[in-house]
Amino acid sequence: MTDPVFFTVPEPMTIERLAEIGGGRVVRGDPGLFVASVAPLDEAGPSHLSFIDNPRYLGQLAETRAAAVFCPPKFVDRVPEATAVIEARQSYRAFAKATAALYPEAMRPVGVIRGSDVSPAAHVDPTATLEEGVVVEAGAVVGPRVEIGAGTIIAATAVIGAGVRIGRHGYIGPGAVVQHALVGDRVIIHPGVRIGQDGFGFAMGAGGHLKVPQIGRVVVQNDVEIGANTTIDRGANRDTIIGEGTKIDNQVQIGHNVVVGRHCVIVSQVGISGSTVLEDYVVLAGKVGLSGHLKLGTGAQVGGGSNVAHDIPAGERWMGTPAQPIREWTQEKRVVAELAKARRTRDTKDEEPTR
């Protein structure tokens, strides 16, 4: 349930207006009815907007008391009569747009002290350039020759290393460290993120491991979001790149020279070894591990917990350890299950007493 302690109570909007924002259309109910907030199906009341997308929640849909729901065409007939229906083929995306209109503050983290400029308890090097509306909170450090675009927030205790450039309307969370990096516009970097530290590069040898200088950068393009405690190493002799619109979850490790394309999704606890390339729209589920020097083609998807040691062609879905095309993985799992079942049956017969 929404909490006015953390988010400003929204101005109510009509169902018709919310449908327009979400890209849907009201197919049943009063389009002039006002909605005051949002809530999940099982908690929604007569002033709430909700949505249905996953058939797993059809039971909750049948009992919801929501004022209105975003609903794909296939579930329209399942919505209770008292609830208005906003038909939208992509109901979750439609609901997200409507929620953003009701709660615009939730779209980007805000500073601890709203409306402040540069705190007297922050350290900003005199050679740094800050555009209008930049906020630097207490305990933050902004190094020499740094450039920060208008409207960006540098939260408490964040550290921005020498020469870093950060675009406009971004957010660098508490305790984050950004160095050797170029960061685009509207980038959200959550608390504890580390960007631009040394990549793991050593020339191995019997006499000891010789450190290889890491002289590349990290380039983070526009509209990227990076989850808490994620680490992105700078390149060794070329740049580590995070493409436009990519979304990275918490606790992800990205090694040096990695190139991540546009609009990729990388879920928590993924590890990407150095010099691997992800083309656009790649999806890596939780705890995926990628060996170094791989290439994953556009739209490739890897299932959770998989370990990838080979290139993946565009559009393919892989799973397992070692990862393989999901159809092969499924077939092998079925064969192994059948063999195990046959073995159990044989063992049971062997244990039966003879007469």
GROMACS .gro file of C-alpha atoms in nm:
model
  355
    1MET     CA    1   0.000   0.000   0.000
    2THR     CA    2   0.126   0.349  -0.076
    3ASP     CA    3   0.253   0.550   0.218
    4PRO     CA    4   0.216   0.930   0.233
    5VAL     CA    5   0.507   0.947   0.476
    6PHE     CA    6   0.750   0.877   0.190
    7PHE     CA    7   0.562   0.993  -0.119
    8THR     CA    8   0.347   1.301  -0.163
    9VAL     CA    9  -0.024   1.219  -0.176
   10PRO     CA   10  -0.114   1.247  -0.546
   11GLU     CA   11  -0.382   1.462  -0.699
   12PRO     CA   12  -0.671   1.231  -0.794
   13MET     CA   13  -0.714   1.163  -1.167
   14THR     CA   14  -1.007   1.033  -1.363
   15ILE     CA   15  -1.006   0.682  -1.499
   16GLU     CA   16  -1.031   0.829  -1.847
   17ARG     CA   17  -0.718   1.040  -1.797
   18LEU     CA   18  -0.521   0.747  -1.654
   19ALA     CA   19  -0.632   0.529  -1.945
   20GLU     CA   20  -0.507   0.796  -2.186
   21ILE     CA   21  -0.171   0.817  -2.006
   22GLY     CA   22  -0.132   0.439  -2.008
   23GLY     CA   23  -0.230   0.404  -2.372
   24GLY     CA   24  -0.547   0.203  -2.296
   25ARG     CA   25  -0.920   0.262  -2.337
   26VAL     CA   26  -1.208   0.243  -2.092
   27VAL     CA   27  -1.435  -0.040  -2.210
   28ARG     CA   28  -1.654  -0.062  -1.899
   29GLY     CA   29  -1.738   0.161  -1.605
   30ASP     CA   30  -1.755   0.536  -1.541
   31PRO     CA   31  -1.461   0.709  -1.715
   32GLY     CA   32  -1.517   1.019  -1.502
   33LEU     CA   33  -1.460   0.838  -1.172
   34PHE     CA   34  -1.159   0.968  -0.979
   35VAL     CA   35  -0.876   0.744  -0.866
   36ALA     CA   36  -0.667   0.856  -0.569
   37SER     CA   37  -0.387   0.598  -0.562
   38VAL     CA   38  -0.269   0.254  -0.675
   39ALA     CA   39  -0.266  -0.083  -0.502
   40PRO     CA   40  -0.228  -0.456  -0.578
   41LEU     CA   41  -0.545  -0.645  -0.665
   42ASP     CA   42  -0.587  -0.806  -0.323
   43GLU     CA   43  -0.544  -0.477  -0.133
   44ALA     CA   44  -0.717  -0.233  -0.367
   45GLY     CA   45  -1.031  -0.049  -0.258
   46PRO     CA   46  -1.291   0.172  -0.428
   47SER     CA   47  -1.042   0.460  -0.482
   48HIS     CA   48  -0.752   0.253  -0.617
   49LEU     CA   49  -0.616   0.167  -0.960
   50SER     CA   50  -0.469  -0.181  -1.014
   51PHE     CA   51  -0.376  -0.415  -1.301
   52ILE     CA   52  -0.380  -0.778  -1.411
   53ASP     CA   53  -0.110  -0.924  -1.632
   54ASN     CA   54  -0.011  -1.267  -1.499
   55PRO     CA   55  -0.285  -1.537  -1.503
   56ARG     CA   56  -0.153  -1.656  -1.166
   57TYR     CA   57  -0.344  -1.365  -1.010
   58LEU     CA   58  -0.683  -1.428  -1.172
   59GLY     CA   59  -0.815  -1.545  -0.835
   60GLN     CA   60  -0.728  -1.208  -0.684
   61LEU     CA   61  -0.883  -1.033  -0.984
   62ALA     CA   62  -1.213  -1.211  -0.922
   63GLU     CA   63  -1.227  -1.071  -0.568
   64THR     CA   64  -1.074  -0.727  -0.618
   65ARG     CA   65  -1.254  -0.415  -0.500
   66ALA     CA   66  -1.043  -0.179  -0.712
   67ALA     CA   67  -1.205   0.121  -0.878
   68ALA     CA   68  -1.040   0.027  -1.207
   69VAL     CA   69  -0.788  -0.216  -1.351
   70PHE     CA   70  -0.565  -0.215  -1.655
   71CYS     CA   71  -0.644  -0.544  -1.823
   72PRO     CA   72  -0.537  -0.726  -2.141
   73PRO     CA   73  -0.824  -0.818  -2.375
   74LYS     CA   74  -0.814  -1.187  -2.283
   75PHE     CA   75  -0.902  -1.116  -1.918
   76VAL     CA   76  -1.167  -0.845  -1.963
   77ASP     CA   77  -1.456  -1.084  -1.894
   78ARG     CA   78  -1.295  -1.191  -1.565
   79VAL     CA   79  -1.308  -0.844  -1.407
   80PRO     CA   80  -1.582  -0.797  -1.140
   81GLU     CA   81  -1.883  -0.592  -1.252
   82ALA     CA   82  -1.820  -0.318  -0.997
   83THR     CA   83  -1.467  -0.252  -1.128
   84ALA     CA   84  -1.404  -0.034  -1.431
   85VAL     CA   85  -1.197  -0.194  -1.706
   86ILE     CA   86  -0.917  -0.016  -1.892
   87GLU     CA   87  -0.822  -0.242  -2.178
   88ALA     CA   88  -0.451  -0.239  -2.263
   89ARG     CA   89  -0.257  -0.507  -2.445
   90GLN     CA   90   0.049  -0.441  -2.231
   91SER     CA   91  -0.132  -0.384  -1.906
   92TYR     CA   92   0.175  -0.380  -1.681
   93ARG     CA   93   0.346  -0.111  -1.890
   94ALA     CA   94   0.021   0.086  -1.899
   95PHE     CA   95  -0.009   0.063  -1.520
   96ALA     CA   96   0.354   0.175  -1.483
   97LYS     CA   97   0.289   0.489  -1.691
   98ALA     CA   98  -0.023   0.572  -1.491
   99THR     CA   99   0.157   0.519  -1.160
  100ALA     CA  100   0.439   0.746  -1.276
  101ALA     CA  101   0.182   1.019  -1.348
  102LEU     CA  102   0.036   0.985  -0.999
  103TYR     CA  103   0.374   0.957  -0.825
  104PRO     CA  104   0.633   1.144  -1.033
  105GLU     CA  105   0.869   1.166  -0.733
  106ALA     CA  106   0.909   0.788  -0.737
  107MET     CA  107   1.066   0.792  -1.082
  108ARG     CA  108   1.402   0.912  -0.953
  109PRO     CA  109   1.553   0.903  -0.604
  110VAL     CA  110   1.552   1.236  -0.427
  111GLY     CA  111   1.809   1.386  -0.197
  112VAL     CA  112   1.793   1.359   0.179
  113ILE     CA  113   1.754   1.737   0.202
  114ARG     CA  114   1.529   1.844  -0.081
  115GLY     CA  115   1.590   2.173  -0.256
  116SER     CA  116   1.945   2.228  -0.126
  117ASP     CA  117   2.233   2.325  -0.353
  118VAL     CA  118   2.588   2.254  -0.237
  119SER     CA  119   2.604   2.165   0.130
  120PRO     CA  120   2.867   2.348   0.333
  121ALA     CA  121   2.962   2.003   0.463
  122ALA     CA  122   3.048   1.881   0.110
  123HIS     CA  123   3.385   1.925  -0.059
  124VAL     CA  124   3.376   2.052  -0.416
  125ASP     CA  125   3.710   2.120  -0.581
  126PRO     CA  126   3.733   2.477  -0.711
  127THR     CA  127   3.815   2.349  -1.061
  128ALA     CA  128   3.490   2.149  -1.082
  129THR     CA  129   3.207   2.282  -1.302
  130LEU     CA  130   2.850   2.244  -1.175
  131GLU     CA  131   2.557   2.356  -1.389
  132GLU     CA  132   2.243   2.516  -1.248
  133GLY     CA  133   2.041   2.312  -1.002
  134VAL     CA  134   2.309   2.059  -0.909
  135VAL     CA  135   2.272   1.933  -0.552
  136VAL     CA  136   2.576   1.812  -0.357
  137GLU     CA  137   2.485   1.678  -0.014
  138ALA     CA  138   2.683   1.666   0.308
  139GLY     CA  139   2.994   1.450   0.306
  140ALA     CA  140   3.007   1.418  -0.072
  141VAL     CA  141   3.338   1.481  -0.248
  142VAL     CA  142   3.362   1.624  -0.599
  143GLY     CA  143   3.715   1.610  -0.736
  144PRO     CA  144   3.923   1.828  -0.967
  145ARG     CA  145   3.798   1.907  -1.321
  146VAL     CA  146   3.469   1.725  -1.265
  147GLU     CA  147   3.174   1.841  -1.478
  148ILE     CA  148   2.816   1.781  -1.356
  149GLY     CA  149   2.504   1.867  -1.560
  150ALA     CA  150   2.199   2.062  -1.450
  151GLY     CA  151   1.958   1.901  -1.205
  152THR     CA  152   2.182   1.614  -1.101
  153ILE     CA  153   2.192   1.507  -0.736
  154ILE     CA  154   2.515   1.392  -0.571
  155ALA     CA  155   2.393   1.226  -0.251
  156ALA     CA  156   2.561   1.222   0.088
  157THR     CA  157   2.910   1.063   0.108
  158ALA     CA  158   2.929   0.995  -0.268
  159VAL     CA  159   3.273   1.042  -0.424
  160ILE     CA  160   3.320   1.175  -0.777
  161GLY     CA  161   3.678   1.124  -0.895
  162ALA     CA  162   3.897   1.365  -1.086
  163GLY     CA  163   3.792   1.443  -1.441
  164VAL     CA  164   3.459   1.256  -1.428
  165ARG     CA  165   3.176   1.396  -1.639
  166ILE     CA  166   2.815   1.342  -1.537
  167GLY     CA  167   2.519   1.452  -1.749
  168ARG     CA  168   2.195   1.624  -1.659
  169HIS     CA  169   1.911   1.517  -1.431
  170GLY     CA  170   2.101   1.220  -1.292
  171TYR     CA  171   2.135   1.077  -0.944
  172ILE     CA  172   2.445   0.943  -0.770
  173GLY     CA  173   2.338   0.761  -0.452
  174PRO     CA  174   2.483   0.771  -0.101
  175GLY     CA  175   2.824   0.610  -0.071
  176ALA     CA  176   2.864   0.559  -0.445
  177VAL     CA  177   3.206   0.608  -0.603
  178VAL     CA  178   3.242   0.716  -0.966
  179GLN     CA  179   3.589   0.753  -1.117
  180HIS     CA  180   3.747   0.736  -1.466
  181ALA     CA  181   3.395   0.759  -1.611
  182LEU     CA  182   3.175   0.950  -1.853
  183VAL     CA  183   2.812   0.932  -1.745
  184GLY     CA  184   2.521   1.041  -1.964
  185ASP     CA  185   2.190   1.214  -1.894
  186ARG     CA  186   1.917   1.081  -1.664
  187VAL     CA  187   2.138   0.807  -1.525
  188ILE     CA  188   2.040   0.665  -1.184
  189ILE     CA  189   2.322   0.518  -0.978
  190HIS     CA  190   2.196   0.365  -0.654
  191PRO     CA  191   2.374   0.356  -0.315
  192GLY     CA  192   2.704   0.177  -0.285
  193VAL     CA  193   2.776   0.145  -0.658
  194ARG     CA  194   3.142   0.141  -0.760
  195ILE     CA  195   3.227   0.257  -1.110
  196GLY     CA  196   3.569   0.294  -1.269
  197GLN     CA  197   3.798   0.110  -1.029
  198ASP     CA  198   4.083  -0.108  -1.161
  199GLY     CA  199   3.985  -0.402  -1.375
  200PHE     CA  200   4.119  -0.739  -1.261
  201GLY     CA  201   4.423  -0.753  -1.488
  202PHE     CA  202   4.744  -0.942  -1.406
  203ALA     CA  203   5.015  -1.099  -1.619
  204MET     CA  204   5.046  -1.436  -1.445
  205GLY     CA  205   5.386  -1.594  -1.399
  206ALA     CA  206   5.590  -1.827  -1.181
  207GLY     CA  207   5.774  -1.533  -1.030
  208GLY     CA  208   5.454  -1.359  -0.926
  209HIS     CA  209   5.156  -1.187  -1.084
  210LEU     CA  210   5.242  -0.859  -1.254
  211LYS     CA  211   4.973  -0.592  -1.237
  212VAL     CA  212   4.866  -0.466  -1.579
  213PRO     CA  213   4.783  -0.093  -1.582
  214GLN     CA  214   4.414  -0.030  -1.646
  215ILE     CA  215   4.408   0.286  -1.858
  216GLY     CA  216   4.057   0.272  -2.005
  217ARG     CA  217   3.735   0.438  -1.890
  218VAL     CA  218   3.376   0.348  -1.813
  219VAL     CA  219   3.119   0.504  -2.048
  220VAL     CA  220   2.761   0.497  -1.920
  221GLN     CA  221   2.515   0.618  -2.183
  222ASN     CA  222   2.181   0.796  -2.131
  223ASP     CA  223   1.890   0.655  -1.927
  224VAL     CA  224   2.085   0.374  -1.763
  225GLU     CA  225   1.992   0.258  -1.411
  226ILE     CA  226   2.250   0.078  -1.195
  227GLY     CA  227   2.139  -0.107  -0.881
  228ALA     CA  228   2.285  -0.087  -0.532
  229ASN     CA  229   2.634  -0.230  -0.469
  230THR     CA  230   2.698  -0.310  -0.835
  231THR     CA  231   3.059  -0.279  -0.953
  232ILE     CA  232   3.173  -0.182  -1.303
  233ASP     CA  233   3.548  -0.197  -1.372
  234ARG     CA  234   3.715   0.049  -1.606
  235GLY     CA  235   3.873  -0.080  -1.923
  236ALA     CA  236   4.228  -0.205  -1.948
  237ASN     CA  237   4.318  -0.064  -2.290
  238ARG     CA  238   3.973   0.025  -2.420
  239ASP     CA  239   3.649   0.144  -2.258
  240THR     CA  240   3.396  -0.051  -2.058
  241ILE     CA  241   3.060   0.057  -2.206
  242ILE     CA  242   2.705   0.040  -2.070
  243GLY     CA  243   2.457   0.111  -2.349
  244GLU     CA  244   2.162   0.347  -2.354
  245GLY     CA  245   1.856   0.243  -2.154
  246THR     CA  246   2.015  -0.065  -1.997
  247LYS     CA  247   1.884  -0.163  -1.652
  248ILE     CA  248   2.121  -0.331  -1.406
  249ASP     CA  249   2.001  -0.483  -1.079
  250ASN     CA  250   2.178  -0.489  -0.741
  251GLN     CA  251   2.507  -0.669  -0.677
  252VAL     CA  252   2.619  -0.721  -1.036
  253GLN     CA  253   2.989  -0.744  -1.132
  254ILE     CA  254   3.095  -0.618  -1.475
  255GLY     CA  255   3.460  -0.670  -1.567
  256HIS     CA  256   3.699  -0.458  -1.769
  257ASN     CA  257   3.647  -0.400  -2.142
  258VAL     CA  258   3.292  -0.538  -2.127
  259VAL     CA  259   3.051  -0.383  -2.378
  260VAL     CA  260   2.682  -0.393  -2.287
  261GLY     CA  261   2.445  -0.287  -2.563
  262ARG     CA  262   2.129  -0.078  -2.552
  263HIS     CA  263   1.826  -0.172  -2.343
  264CYS     CA  264   1.975  -0.483  -2.189
  265VAL     CA  265   1.841  -0.624  -1.860
  266ILE     CA  266   2.092  -0.766  -1.610
  267VAL     CA  267   1.942  -0.915  -1.293
  268SER     CA  268   2.108  -0.939  -0.951
  269GLN     CA  269   2.428  -1.133  -0.878
  270VAL     CA  270   2.527  -1.166  -1.243
  271GLY     CA  271   2.901  -1.180  -1.309
  272ILE     CA  272   3.036  -1.075  -1.651
  273SER     CA  273   3.402  -1.147  -1.715
  274GLY     CA  274   3.629  -0.913  -1.907
  275SER     CA  275   3.603  -0.833  -2.278
  276THR     CA  276   3.260  -0.994  -2.318
  277VAL     CA  277   3.014  -0.823  -2.553
  278LEU     CA  278   2.637  -0.811  -2.504
  279GLU     CA  279   2.452  -0.678  -2.805
  280ASP     CA  280   2.122  -0.489  -2.771
  281TYR     CA  281   1.824  -0.623  -2.571
  282VAL     CA  282   2.012  -0.910  -2.407
  283VAL     CA  283   1.855  -1.044  -2.086
  284LEU     CA  284   2.059  -1.214  -1.812
  285ALA     CA  285   1.855  -1.362  -1.526
  286GLY     CA  286   1.980  -1.379  -1.167
  287LYS     CA  287   2.316  -1.542  -1.083
  288VAL     CA  288   2.422  -1.591  -1.445
  289GLY     CA  289   2.798  -1.616  -1.495
  290LEU     CA  290   2.963  -1.527  -1.826
  291SER     CA  291   3.318  -1.629  -1.914
  292GLY     CA  292   3.544  -1.372  -2.073
  293HIS     CA  293   3.573  -1.280  -2.442
  294LEU     CA  294   3.221  -1.400  -2.531
  295LYS     CA  295   2.960  -1.247  -2.758
  296LEU     CA  296   2.586  -1.265  -2.691
  297GLY     CA  297   2.380  -1.162  -2.992
  298THR     CA  298   2.091  -0.920  -3.003
  299GLY     CA  299   1.794  -1.037  -2.797
  300ALA     CA  300   1.970  -1.340  -2.646
  301GLN     CA  301   1.836  -1.457  -2.310
  302VAL     CA  302   2.007  -1.663  -2.039
  303GLY     CA  303   1.811  -1.837  -1.762
  304GLY     CA  304   1.885  -1.792  -1.393
  305GLY     CA  305   2.189  -1.963  -1.240
  306SER     CA  306   2.340  -2.054  -1.577
  307ASN     CA  307   2.710  -2.046  -1.658
  308VAL     CA  308   2.795  -1.948  -2.014
  309ALA     CA  309   3.121  -2.054  -2.176
  310HIS     CA  310   3.034  -2.010  -2.546
  311ASP     CA  311   2.897  -1.737  -2.772
  312ILE     CA  312   2.517  -1.723  -2.797
  313PRO     CA  313   2.360  -1.636  -3.134
  314ALA     CA  314   2.107  -1.354  -3.161
  315GLY     CA  315   1.760  -1.433  -3.031
  316GLU     CA  316   1.844  -1.765  -2.869
  317ARG     CA  317   1.749  -1.869  -2.514
  318TRP     CA  318   2.006  -2.069  -2.317
  319MET     CA  319   2.000  -2.240  -1.980
  320GLY     CA  320   2.210  -2.462  -1.754
  321THR     CA  321   2.569  -2.529  -1.648
  322PRO     CA  322   2.735  -2.533  -1.890
  323ALA     CA  323   2.467  -2.330  -2.067
  324GLN     CA  324   2.313  -2.464  -2.386
  325PRO     CA  325   2.006  -2.388  -2.600
  326ILE     CA  326   1.703  -2.423  -2.377
  327ARG     CA  327   1.540  -2.689  -2.595
  328GLU     CA  328   1.848  -2.912  -2.562
  329TRP     CA  329   1.866  -2.842  -2.189
  330THR     CA  330   1.499  -2.937  -2.147
  331GLN     CA  331   1.544  -3.259  -2.347
  332GLU     CA  332   1.846  -3.360  -2.141
  333LYS     CA  333   1.661  -3.291  -1.816
  334ARG     CA  334   1.373  -3.509  -1.937
  335VAL     CA  335   1.605  -3.794  -2.037
  336VAL     CA  336   1.792  -3.779  -1.706
  337ALA     CA  337   1.462  -3.778  -1.516
  338GLU     CA  338   1.341  -4.083  -1.711
  339LEU     CA  339   1.669  -4.266  -1.647
  340ALA     CA  340   1.650  -4.185  -1.278
  341LYS     CA  341   1.291  -4.306  -1.263
  342ALA     CA  342   1.384  -4.630  -1.441
  343ARG     CA  343   1.673  -4.679  -1.199
  344ARG     CA  344   1.449  -4.631  -0.896
  345THR     CA  345   1.196  -4.878  -1.037
  346ARG     CA  346   1.470  -5.136  -1.100
  347ASP     CA  347   1.617  -5.087  -0.752
  348THR     CA  348   1.273  -5.131  -0.596
  349LYS     CA  349   1.222  -5.458  -0.782
  350ASP     CA  350   1.567  -5.579  -0.677
  351GLU     CA  351   1.475  -5.515  -0.315
  352GLU     CA  352   1.149  -5.712  -0.330
  353PRO     CA  353   1.174  -6.046  -0.141
  354THR     CA  354   1.168  -6.358  -0.353
  355ARG     CA  355   0.896  -6.616  -0.287
   0.00000   0.00000   0.00000
